Each structure stands twice: as C-alpha cells, then as structure tokens.
PDB file of C-alpha atoms in Angstrom:
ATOM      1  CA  UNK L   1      15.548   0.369  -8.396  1.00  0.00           C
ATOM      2  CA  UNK L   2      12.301  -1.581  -7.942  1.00  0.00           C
ATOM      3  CA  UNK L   3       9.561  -0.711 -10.072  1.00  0.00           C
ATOM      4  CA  UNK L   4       5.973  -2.143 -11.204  1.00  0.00           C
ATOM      5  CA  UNK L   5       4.247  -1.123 -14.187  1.00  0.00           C
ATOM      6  CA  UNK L   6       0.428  -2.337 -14.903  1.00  0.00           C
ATOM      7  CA  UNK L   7      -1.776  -1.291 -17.563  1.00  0.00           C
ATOM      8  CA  UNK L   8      -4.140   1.748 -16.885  1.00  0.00           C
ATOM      9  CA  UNK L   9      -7.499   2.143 -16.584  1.00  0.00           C
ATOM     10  CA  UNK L  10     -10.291   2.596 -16.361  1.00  0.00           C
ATOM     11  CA  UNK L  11     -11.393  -1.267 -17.028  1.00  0.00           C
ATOM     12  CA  UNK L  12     -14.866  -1.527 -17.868  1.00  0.00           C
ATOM     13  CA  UNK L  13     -16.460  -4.691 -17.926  1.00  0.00           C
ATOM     14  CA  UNK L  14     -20.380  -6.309 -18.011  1.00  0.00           C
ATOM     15  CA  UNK L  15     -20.674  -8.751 -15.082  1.00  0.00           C
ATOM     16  CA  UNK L  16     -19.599 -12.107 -15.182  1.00  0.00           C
ATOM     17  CA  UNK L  17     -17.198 -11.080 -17.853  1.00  0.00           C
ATOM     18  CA  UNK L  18     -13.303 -12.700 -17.548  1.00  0.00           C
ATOM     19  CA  UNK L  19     -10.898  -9.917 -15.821  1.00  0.00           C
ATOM     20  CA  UNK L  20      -7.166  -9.739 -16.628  1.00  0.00           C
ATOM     21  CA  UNK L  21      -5.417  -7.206 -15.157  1.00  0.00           C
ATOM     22  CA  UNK L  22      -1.844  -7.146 -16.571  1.00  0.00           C
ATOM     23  CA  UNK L  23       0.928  -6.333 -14.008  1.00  0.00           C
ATOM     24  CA  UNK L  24       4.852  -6.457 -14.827  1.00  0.00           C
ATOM     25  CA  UNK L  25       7.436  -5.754 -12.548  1.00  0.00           C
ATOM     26  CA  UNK L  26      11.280  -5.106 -12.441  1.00  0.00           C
ATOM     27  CA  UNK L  27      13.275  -5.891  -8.848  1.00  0.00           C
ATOM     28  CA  UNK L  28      16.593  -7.037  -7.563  1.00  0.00           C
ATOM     29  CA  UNK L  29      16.754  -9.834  -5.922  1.00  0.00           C
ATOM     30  CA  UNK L  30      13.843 -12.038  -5.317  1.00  0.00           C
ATOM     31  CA  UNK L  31      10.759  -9.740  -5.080  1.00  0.00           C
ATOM     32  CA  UNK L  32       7.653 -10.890  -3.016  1.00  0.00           C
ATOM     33  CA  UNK L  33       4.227 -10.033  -5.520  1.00  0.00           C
ATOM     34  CA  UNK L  34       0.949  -8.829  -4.498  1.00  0.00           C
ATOM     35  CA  UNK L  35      -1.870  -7.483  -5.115  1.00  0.00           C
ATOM     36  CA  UNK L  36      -3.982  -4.595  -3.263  1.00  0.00           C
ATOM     37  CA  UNK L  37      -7.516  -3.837  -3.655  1.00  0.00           C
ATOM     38  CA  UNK L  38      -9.042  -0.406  -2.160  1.00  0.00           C
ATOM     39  CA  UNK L  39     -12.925  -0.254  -2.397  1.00  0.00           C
ATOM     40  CA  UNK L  40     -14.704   2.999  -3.030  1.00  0.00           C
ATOM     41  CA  UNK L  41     -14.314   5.062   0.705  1.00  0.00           C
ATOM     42  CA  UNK L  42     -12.136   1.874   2.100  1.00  0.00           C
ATOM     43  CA  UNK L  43      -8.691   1.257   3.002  1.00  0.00           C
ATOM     44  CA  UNK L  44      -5.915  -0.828   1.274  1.00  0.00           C
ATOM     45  CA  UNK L  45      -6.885  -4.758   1.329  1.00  0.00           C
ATOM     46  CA  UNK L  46      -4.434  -7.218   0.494  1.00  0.00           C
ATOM     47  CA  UNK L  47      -6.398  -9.543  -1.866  1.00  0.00           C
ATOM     48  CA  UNK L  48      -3.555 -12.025  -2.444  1.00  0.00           C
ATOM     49  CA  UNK L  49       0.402 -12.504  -3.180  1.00  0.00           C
ATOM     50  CA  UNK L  50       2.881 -15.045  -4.015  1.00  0.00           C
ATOM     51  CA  UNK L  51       6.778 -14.700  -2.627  1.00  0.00           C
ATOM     52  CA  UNK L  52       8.826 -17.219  -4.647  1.00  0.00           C
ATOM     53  CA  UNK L  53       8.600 -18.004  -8.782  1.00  0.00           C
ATOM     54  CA  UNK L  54       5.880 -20.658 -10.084  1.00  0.00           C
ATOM     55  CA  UNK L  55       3.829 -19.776  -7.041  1.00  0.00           C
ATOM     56  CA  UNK L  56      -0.099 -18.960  -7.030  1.00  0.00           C
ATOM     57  CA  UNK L  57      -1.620 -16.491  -5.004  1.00  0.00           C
ATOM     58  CA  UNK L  58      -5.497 -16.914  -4.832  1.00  0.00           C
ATOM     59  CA  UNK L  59      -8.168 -15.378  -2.847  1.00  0.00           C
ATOM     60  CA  UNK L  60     -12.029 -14.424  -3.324  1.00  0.00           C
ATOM     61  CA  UNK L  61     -12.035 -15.709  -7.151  1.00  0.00           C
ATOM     62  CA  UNK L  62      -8.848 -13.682  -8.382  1.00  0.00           C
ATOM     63  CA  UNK L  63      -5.741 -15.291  -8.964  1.00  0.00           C
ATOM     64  CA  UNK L  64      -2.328 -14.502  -9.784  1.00  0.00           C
ATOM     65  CA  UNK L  65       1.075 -16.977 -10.981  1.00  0.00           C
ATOM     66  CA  UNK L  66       4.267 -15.380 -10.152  1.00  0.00           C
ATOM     67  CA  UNK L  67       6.408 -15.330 -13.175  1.00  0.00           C
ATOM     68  CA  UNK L  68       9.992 -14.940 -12.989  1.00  0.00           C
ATOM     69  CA  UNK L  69      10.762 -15.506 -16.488  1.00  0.00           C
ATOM     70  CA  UNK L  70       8.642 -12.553 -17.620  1.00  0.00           C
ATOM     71  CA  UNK L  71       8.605 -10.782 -14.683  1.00  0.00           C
ATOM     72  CA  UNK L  72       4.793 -11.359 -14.590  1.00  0.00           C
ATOM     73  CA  UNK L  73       1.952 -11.336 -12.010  1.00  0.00           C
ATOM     74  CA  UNK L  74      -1.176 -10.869 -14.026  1.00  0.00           C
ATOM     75  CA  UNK L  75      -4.189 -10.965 -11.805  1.00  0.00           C
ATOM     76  CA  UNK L  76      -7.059 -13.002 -13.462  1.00  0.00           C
ATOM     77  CA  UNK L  77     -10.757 -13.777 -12.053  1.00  0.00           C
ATOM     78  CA  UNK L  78     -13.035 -16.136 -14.631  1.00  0.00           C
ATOM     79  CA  UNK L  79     -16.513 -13.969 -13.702  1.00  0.00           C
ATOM     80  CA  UNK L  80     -16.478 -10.671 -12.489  1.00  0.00           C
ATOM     81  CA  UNK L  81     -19.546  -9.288  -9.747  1.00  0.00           C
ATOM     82  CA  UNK L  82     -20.653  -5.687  -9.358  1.00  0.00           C
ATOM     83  CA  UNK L  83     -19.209  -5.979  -5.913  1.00  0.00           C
ATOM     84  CA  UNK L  84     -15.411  -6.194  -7.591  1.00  0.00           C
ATOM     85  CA  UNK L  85     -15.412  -2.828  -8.811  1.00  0.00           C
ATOM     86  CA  UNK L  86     -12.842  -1.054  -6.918  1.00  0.00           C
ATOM     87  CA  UNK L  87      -9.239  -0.143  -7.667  1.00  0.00           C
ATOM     88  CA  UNK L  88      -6.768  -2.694  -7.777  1.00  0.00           C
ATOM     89  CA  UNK L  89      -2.935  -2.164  -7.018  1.00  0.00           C
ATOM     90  CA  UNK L  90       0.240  -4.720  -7.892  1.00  0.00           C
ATOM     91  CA  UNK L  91       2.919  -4.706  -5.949  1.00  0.00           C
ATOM     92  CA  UNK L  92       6.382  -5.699  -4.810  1.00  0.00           C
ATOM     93  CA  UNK L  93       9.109  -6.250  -2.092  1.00  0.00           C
ATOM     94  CA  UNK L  94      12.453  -7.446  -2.357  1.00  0.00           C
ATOM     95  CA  UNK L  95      14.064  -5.734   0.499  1.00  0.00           C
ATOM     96  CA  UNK L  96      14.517  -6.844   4.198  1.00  0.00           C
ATOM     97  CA  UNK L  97      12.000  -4.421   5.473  1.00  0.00           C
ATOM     98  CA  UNK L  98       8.954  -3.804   4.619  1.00  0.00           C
ATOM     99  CA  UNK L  99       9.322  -1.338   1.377  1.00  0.00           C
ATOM    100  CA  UNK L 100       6.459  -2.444  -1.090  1.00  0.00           C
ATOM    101  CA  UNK L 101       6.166  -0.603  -4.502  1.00  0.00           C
ATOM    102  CA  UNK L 102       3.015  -0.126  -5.636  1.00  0.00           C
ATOM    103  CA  UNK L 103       1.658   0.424  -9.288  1.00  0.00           C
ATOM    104  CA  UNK L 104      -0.208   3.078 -10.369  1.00  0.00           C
ATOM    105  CA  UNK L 105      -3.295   1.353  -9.891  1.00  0.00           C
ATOM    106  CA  UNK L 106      -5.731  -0.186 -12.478  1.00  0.00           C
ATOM    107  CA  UNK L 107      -9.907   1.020 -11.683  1.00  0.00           C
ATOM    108  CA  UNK L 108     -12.174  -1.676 -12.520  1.00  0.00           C
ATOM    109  CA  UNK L 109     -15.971  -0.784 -13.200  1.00  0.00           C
ATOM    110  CA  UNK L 110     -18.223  -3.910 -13.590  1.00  0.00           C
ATOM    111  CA  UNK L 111     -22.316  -2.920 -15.047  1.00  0.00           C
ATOM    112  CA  UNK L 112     -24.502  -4.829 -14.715  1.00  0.00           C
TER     113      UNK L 112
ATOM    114  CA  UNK U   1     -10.366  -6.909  17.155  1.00  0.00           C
ATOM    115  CA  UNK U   2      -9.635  -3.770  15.911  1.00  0.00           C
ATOM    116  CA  UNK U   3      -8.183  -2.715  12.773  1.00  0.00           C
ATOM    117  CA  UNK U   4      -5.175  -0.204  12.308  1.00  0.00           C
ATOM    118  CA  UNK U   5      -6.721   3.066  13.069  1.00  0.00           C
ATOM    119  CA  UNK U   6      -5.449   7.262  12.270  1.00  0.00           C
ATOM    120  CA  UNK U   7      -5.943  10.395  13.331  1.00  0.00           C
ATOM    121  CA  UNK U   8      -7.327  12.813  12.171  1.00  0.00           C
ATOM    122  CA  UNK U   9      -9.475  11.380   9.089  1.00  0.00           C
ATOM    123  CA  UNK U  10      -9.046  15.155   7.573  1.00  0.00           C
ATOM    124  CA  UNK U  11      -6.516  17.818   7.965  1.00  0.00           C
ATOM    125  CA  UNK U  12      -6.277  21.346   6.202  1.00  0.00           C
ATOM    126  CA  UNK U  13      -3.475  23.545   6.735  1.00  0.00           C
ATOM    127  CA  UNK U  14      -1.391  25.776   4.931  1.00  0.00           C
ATOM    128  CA  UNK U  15       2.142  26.084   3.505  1.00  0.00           C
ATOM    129  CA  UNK U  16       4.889  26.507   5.854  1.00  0.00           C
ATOM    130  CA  UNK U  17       3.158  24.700   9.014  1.00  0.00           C
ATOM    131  CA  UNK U  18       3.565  21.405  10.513  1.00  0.00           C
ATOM    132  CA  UNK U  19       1.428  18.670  11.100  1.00  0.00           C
ATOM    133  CA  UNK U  20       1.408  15.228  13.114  1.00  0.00           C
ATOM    134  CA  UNK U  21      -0.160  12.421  12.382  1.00  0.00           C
ATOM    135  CA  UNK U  22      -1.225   9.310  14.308  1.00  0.00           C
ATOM    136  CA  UNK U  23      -1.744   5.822  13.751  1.00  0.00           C
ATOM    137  CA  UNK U  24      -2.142   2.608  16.316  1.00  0.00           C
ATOM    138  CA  UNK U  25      -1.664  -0.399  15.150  1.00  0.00           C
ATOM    139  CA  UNK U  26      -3.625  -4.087  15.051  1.00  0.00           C
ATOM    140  CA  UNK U  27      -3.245  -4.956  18.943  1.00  0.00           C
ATOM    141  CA  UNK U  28      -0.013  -7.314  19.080  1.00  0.00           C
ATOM    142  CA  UNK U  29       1.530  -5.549  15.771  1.00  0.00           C
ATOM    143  CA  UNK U  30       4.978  -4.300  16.438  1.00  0.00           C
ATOM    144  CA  UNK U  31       5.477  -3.160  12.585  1.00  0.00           C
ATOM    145  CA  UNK U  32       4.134   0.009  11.368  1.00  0.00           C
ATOM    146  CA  UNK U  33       5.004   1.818   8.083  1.00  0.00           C
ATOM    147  CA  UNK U  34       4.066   5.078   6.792  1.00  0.00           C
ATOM    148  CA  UNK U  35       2.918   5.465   2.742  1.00  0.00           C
ATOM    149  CA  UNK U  36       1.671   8.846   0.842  1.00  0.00           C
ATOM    150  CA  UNK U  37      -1.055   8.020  -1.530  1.00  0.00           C
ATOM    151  CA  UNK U  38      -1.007  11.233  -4.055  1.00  0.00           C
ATOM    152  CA  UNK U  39      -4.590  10.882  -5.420  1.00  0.00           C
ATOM    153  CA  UNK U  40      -4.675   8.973  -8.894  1.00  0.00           C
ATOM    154  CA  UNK U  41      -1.006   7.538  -7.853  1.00  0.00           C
ATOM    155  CA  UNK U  42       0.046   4.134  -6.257  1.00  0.00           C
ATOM    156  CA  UNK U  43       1.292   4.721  -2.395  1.00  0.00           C
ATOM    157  CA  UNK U  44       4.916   5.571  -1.910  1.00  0.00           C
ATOM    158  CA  UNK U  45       7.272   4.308   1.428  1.00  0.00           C
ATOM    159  CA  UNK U  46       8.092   6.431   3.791  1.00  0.00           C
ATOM    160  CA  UNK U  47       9.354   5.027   6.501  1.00  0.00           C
ATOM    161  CA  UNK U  48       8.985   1.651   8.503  1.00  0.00           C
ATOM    162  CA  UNK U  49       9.256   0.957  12.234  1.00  0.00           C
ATOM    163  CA  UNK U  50      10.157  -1.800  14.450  1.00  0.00           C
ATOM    164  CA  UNK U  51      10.186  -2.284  17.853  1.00  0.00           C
ATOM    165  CA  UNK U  52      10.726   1.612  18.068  1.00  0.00           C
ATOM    166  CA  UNK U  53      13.657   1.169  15.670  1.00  0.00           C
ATOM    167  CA  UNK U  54      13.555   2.595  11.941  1.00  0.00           C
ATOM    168  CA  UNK U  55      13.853  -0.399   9.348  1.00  0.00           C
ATOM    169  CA  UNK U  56      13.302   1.563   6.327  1.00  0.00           C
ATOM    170  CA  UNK U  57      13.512   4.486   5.100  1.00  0.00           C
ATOM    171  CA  UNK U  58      11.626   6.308   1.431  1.00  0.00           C
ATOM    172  CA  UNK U  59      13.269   8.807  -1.045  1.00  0.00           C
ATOM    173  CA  UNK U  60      11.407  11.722   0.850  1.00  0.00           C
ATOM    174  CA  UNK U  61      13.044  14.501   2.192  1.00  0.00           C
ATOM    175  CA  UNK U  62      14.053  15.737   5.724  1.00  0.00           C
ATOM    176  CA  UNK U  63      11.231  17.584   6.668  1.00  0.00           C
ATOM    177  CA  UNK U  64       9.716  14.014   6.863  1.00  0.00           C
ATOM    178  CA  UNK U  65      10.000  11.965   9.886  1.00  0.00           C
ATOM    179  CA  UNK U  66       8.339   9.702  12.284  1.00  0.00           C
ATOM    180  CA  UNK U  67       8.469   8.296  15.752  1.00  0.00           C
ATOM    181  CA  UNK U  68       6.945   4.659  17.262  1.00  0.00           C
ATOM    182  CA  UNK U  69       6.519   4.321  21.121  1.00  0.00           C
ATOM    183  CA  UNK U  70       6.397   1.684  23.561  1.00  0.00           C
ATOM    184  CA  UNK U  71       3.021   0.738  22.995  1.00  0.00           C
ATOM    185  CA  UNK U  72       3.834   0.417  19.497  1.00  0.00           C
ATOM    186  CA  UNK U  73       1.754   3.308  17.972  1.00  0.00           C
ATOM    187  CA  UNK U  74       3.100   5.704  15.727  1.00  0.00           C
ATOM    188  CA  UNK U  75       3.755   9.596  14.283  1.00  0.00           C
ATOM    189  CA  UNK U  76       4.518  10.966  11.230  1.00  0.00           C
ATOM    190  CA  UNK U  77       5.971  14.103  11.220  1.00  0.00           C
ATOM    191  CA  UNK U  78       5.882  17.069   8.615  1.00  0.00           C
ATOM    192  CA  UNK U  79       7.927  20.079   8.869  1.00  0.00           C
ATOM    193  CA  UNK U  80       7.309  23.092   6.569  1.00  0.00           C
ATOM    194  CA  UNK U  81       4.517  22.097   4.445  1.00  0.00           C
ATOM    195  CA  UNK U  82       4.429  22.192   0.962  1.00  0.00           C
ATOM    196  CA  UNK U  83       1.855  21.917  -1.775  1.00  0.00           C
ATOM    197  CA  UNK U  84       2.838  19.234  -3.110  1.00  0.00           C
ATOM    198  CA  UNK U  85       2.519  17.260   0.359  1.00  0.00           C
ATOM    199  CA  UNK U  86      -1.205  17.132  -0.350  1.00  0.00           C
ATOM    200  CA  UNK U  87      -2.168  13.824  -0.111  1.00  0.00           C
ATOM    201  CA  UNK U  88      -3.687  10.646   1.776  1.00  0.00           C
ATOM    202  CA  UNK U  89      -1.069   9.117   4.581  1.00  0.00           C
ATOM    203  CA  UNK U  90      -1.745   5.367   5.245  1.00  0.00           C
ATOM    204  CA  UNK U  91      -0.498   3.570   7.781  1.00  0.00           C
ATOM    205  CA  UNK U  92       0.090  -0.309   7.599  1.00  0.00           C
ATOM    206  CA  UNK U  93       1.085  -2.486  10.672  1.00  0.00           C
ATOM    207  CA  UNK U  94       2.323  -6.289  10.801  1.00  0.00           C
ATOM    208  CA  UNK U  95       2.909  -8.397  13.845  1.00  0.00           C
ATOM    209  CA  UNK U  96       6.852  -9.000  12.547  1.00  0.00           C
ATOM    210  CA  UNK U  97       9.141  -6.835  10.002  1.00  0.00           C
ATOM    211  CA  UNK U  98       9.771  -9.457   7.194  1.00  0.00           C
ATOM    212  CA  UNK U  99       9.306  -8.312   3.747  1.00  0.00           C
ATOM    213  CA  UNK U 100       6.740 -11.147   2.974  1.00  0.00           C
ATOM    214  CA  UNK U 101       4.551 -10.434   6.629  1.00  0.00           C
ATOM    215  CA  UNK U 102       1.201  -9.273   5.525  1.00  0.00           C
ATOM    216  CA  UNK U 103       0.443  -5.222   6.172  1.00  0.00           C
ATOM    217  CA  UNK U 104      -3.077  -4.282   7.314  1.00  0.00           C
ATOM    218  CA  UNK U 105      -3.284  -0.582   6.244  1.00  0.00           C
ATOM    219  CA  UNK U 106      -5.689   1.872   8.002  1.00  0.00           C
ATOM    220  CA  UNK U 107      -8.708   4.049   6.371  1.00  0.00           C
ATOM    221  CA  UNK U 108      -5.589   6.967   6.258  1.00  0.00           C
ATOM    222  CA  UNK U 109      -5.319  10.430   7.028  1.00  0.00           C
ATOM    223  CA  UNK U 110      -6.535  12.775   4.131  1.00  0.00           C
ATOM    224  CA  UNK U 111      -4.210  15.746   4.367  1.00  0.00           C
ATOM    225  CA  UNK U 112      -4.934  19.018   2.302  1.00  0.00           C
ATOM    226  CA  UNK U 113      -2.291  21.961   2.158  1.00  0.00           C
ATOM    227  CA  UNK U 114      -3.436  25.320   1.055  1.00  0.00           C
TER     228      UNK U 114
END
C-alpha cells in the first residue's frame, strides 16, 4: 500500500536559517505529492504539490521537486521566519479518489 | 467566501455512545472527505463523497460511516464508541473528485471519548 515516511521532529532552527524537511514516499502507480502545513490552533493548509516526476511545487518561499527516481519530495525554503513555525505534513495520492496519505508530520520551531 | 466549516468544535462522550458530526463544504464544492487526526499522528481517510455517492472508502471499521446530501454537506457517523476513537475529525471539500483537485480542510471537530 501507499505510504510516506519523513523525518521527525521537532526541527529547531534560528531565523533565516535554510529548512530541509526530508520526505520519502512509496506508491503504486503515479502518486500526486504535497505538502500540508497546520499552524498552531489552525486547520490543514495546502502549502504546495507537484503531480507528475521532475515537477516543482512552490509557494510562500518553500519548495519541493518531485523525484521519481528516489521517491523524493524534500521540502526546502532558503530563510526561514518566526511566522513558519508550524507543523508540516507530506503527502500522497495515487488513487482515483481522493485518498491522500499523510506523514507523521515534521514540527518546525524557528527563534529568533 | 466561506471556508469548509464543522460542528461541533468539541465533543465529549463516553464509550458505547454515538456521535454525528457535521461539516459544509466551500459553497460550489461537491467533494467532501472525512480524515481522523489521532493527536501527534498524520490524518488517516475515511471516507470520500461525491455528488452524494461514496468514492472512497479508509481501513476503518463498520461502526464508521457517513452520509452527503443534496446541498452537498456532510455526516460522519460513529456507532459504539471506543477509546481509541479519540481524536480530531477534519473534513476537506473540493469542487471535483480527482485525486490531484486541491482539498480545503476545515478547523475539525475535536472529539474526546471517556
């Protein structure tokens, strides 16, 4: 079955610090990638995703490259803000529907 | 516009009961799916809905299930309550029900079981 594995947390990091969050995954098929971000007291955000190999997802700073050939889809932001710490969740579809597999989630803490 | 919304924010009950829970999607969003969120844990499919149809369908069992009507809001249903169904119940809607559509998830219901 599908599955997504990225590396635990807690991430602490000093402010405009680089941010890699590694994320691997394991699918049939052609899996969709993404990547979730929930806020302290807010919902599920999608922050950005990629559905087909090579692509980029990219949004608010963070991006991500959709690697098929090491089932990849690190998320990466050059300089991270107070205002990025939150949890942040990888994930995948490969189904017809609408099943996404979610990681375990990775918490980011950025001091300032 | 509004965002997906649920009812109630917080529920408490106790082993053996049943609960319902609501959720109404973005207006114009015919998709909704259901996800636990065990705290510390990544969200887990439950279900998905269509057009009133189930799409999809988690590894949860029976006592699980869920309803969409006309207006394209939602229920999830919980028969005989167990401990272990403590947990936060989001609820994501998309205007279609392909796999790469994006899913706006709600604040979620926190449910407690005692």
């Amino acid at each position: 079955g599908n599955s997504v594995t990225q590396m635990e947390g807690p991430v602490t990091l000093s402010e405009e610090a680089f941010l890699t969050i590694n994320c691997t995954y394991t699918a049939t098929g052609y899996p969709s990638l993404f990547w979730y971000v929930q806020y302290p007291g807010e919902g599920l955000q999608l922050l950005l995703k990629a559905t087909k190999a090579d692509d980029k997802g990219s949004n608010k700073g963070f991006e991500a490259t959709y690697r098929k050939e090491t089932t990849s889809f690190h998320l990466e932001k050059g300089s991270v803000q107070v205002s990025d710490s939150a949890v942040y969740f990888c994930a995948l579809n490969s189904g017809g529907y609408q099943k996404v597999t979610f990681g375990t989630g990775t918490k980011l803490q950025v001091i300032p | 516009d509004a965002g997906v919304t649920q009812s109630p924010t917080h529920l408490i009950k106790t082993r053996g009961q049943h609960v319902t829970l609501r959720c109404s999607p973005i207006s114009g969003h015919k998709s909704v799916s259901w996800y636990q969120q065990v705290l510390g844990q990544g969200p887990q499919f439950i279900f998905q809905y269509y057009e009133k149809e189930e799409r999809g369908r988690g590894n949860f069992p029976d006592r699980f299930s869920a309803r969409q009507f006309p207006n394209y809001s939602s229920e999830l249903n919980v028969n005989a309550l167990l401990l272990g169904d403590s947990a936060l119940y989001l609820c994501a809607s998309s205007s279609t029900s392909v796999s790469t559509d994006t899913q706006y998830f709600g604040p979620g219901t926190r449910l407690t079981v005692l």
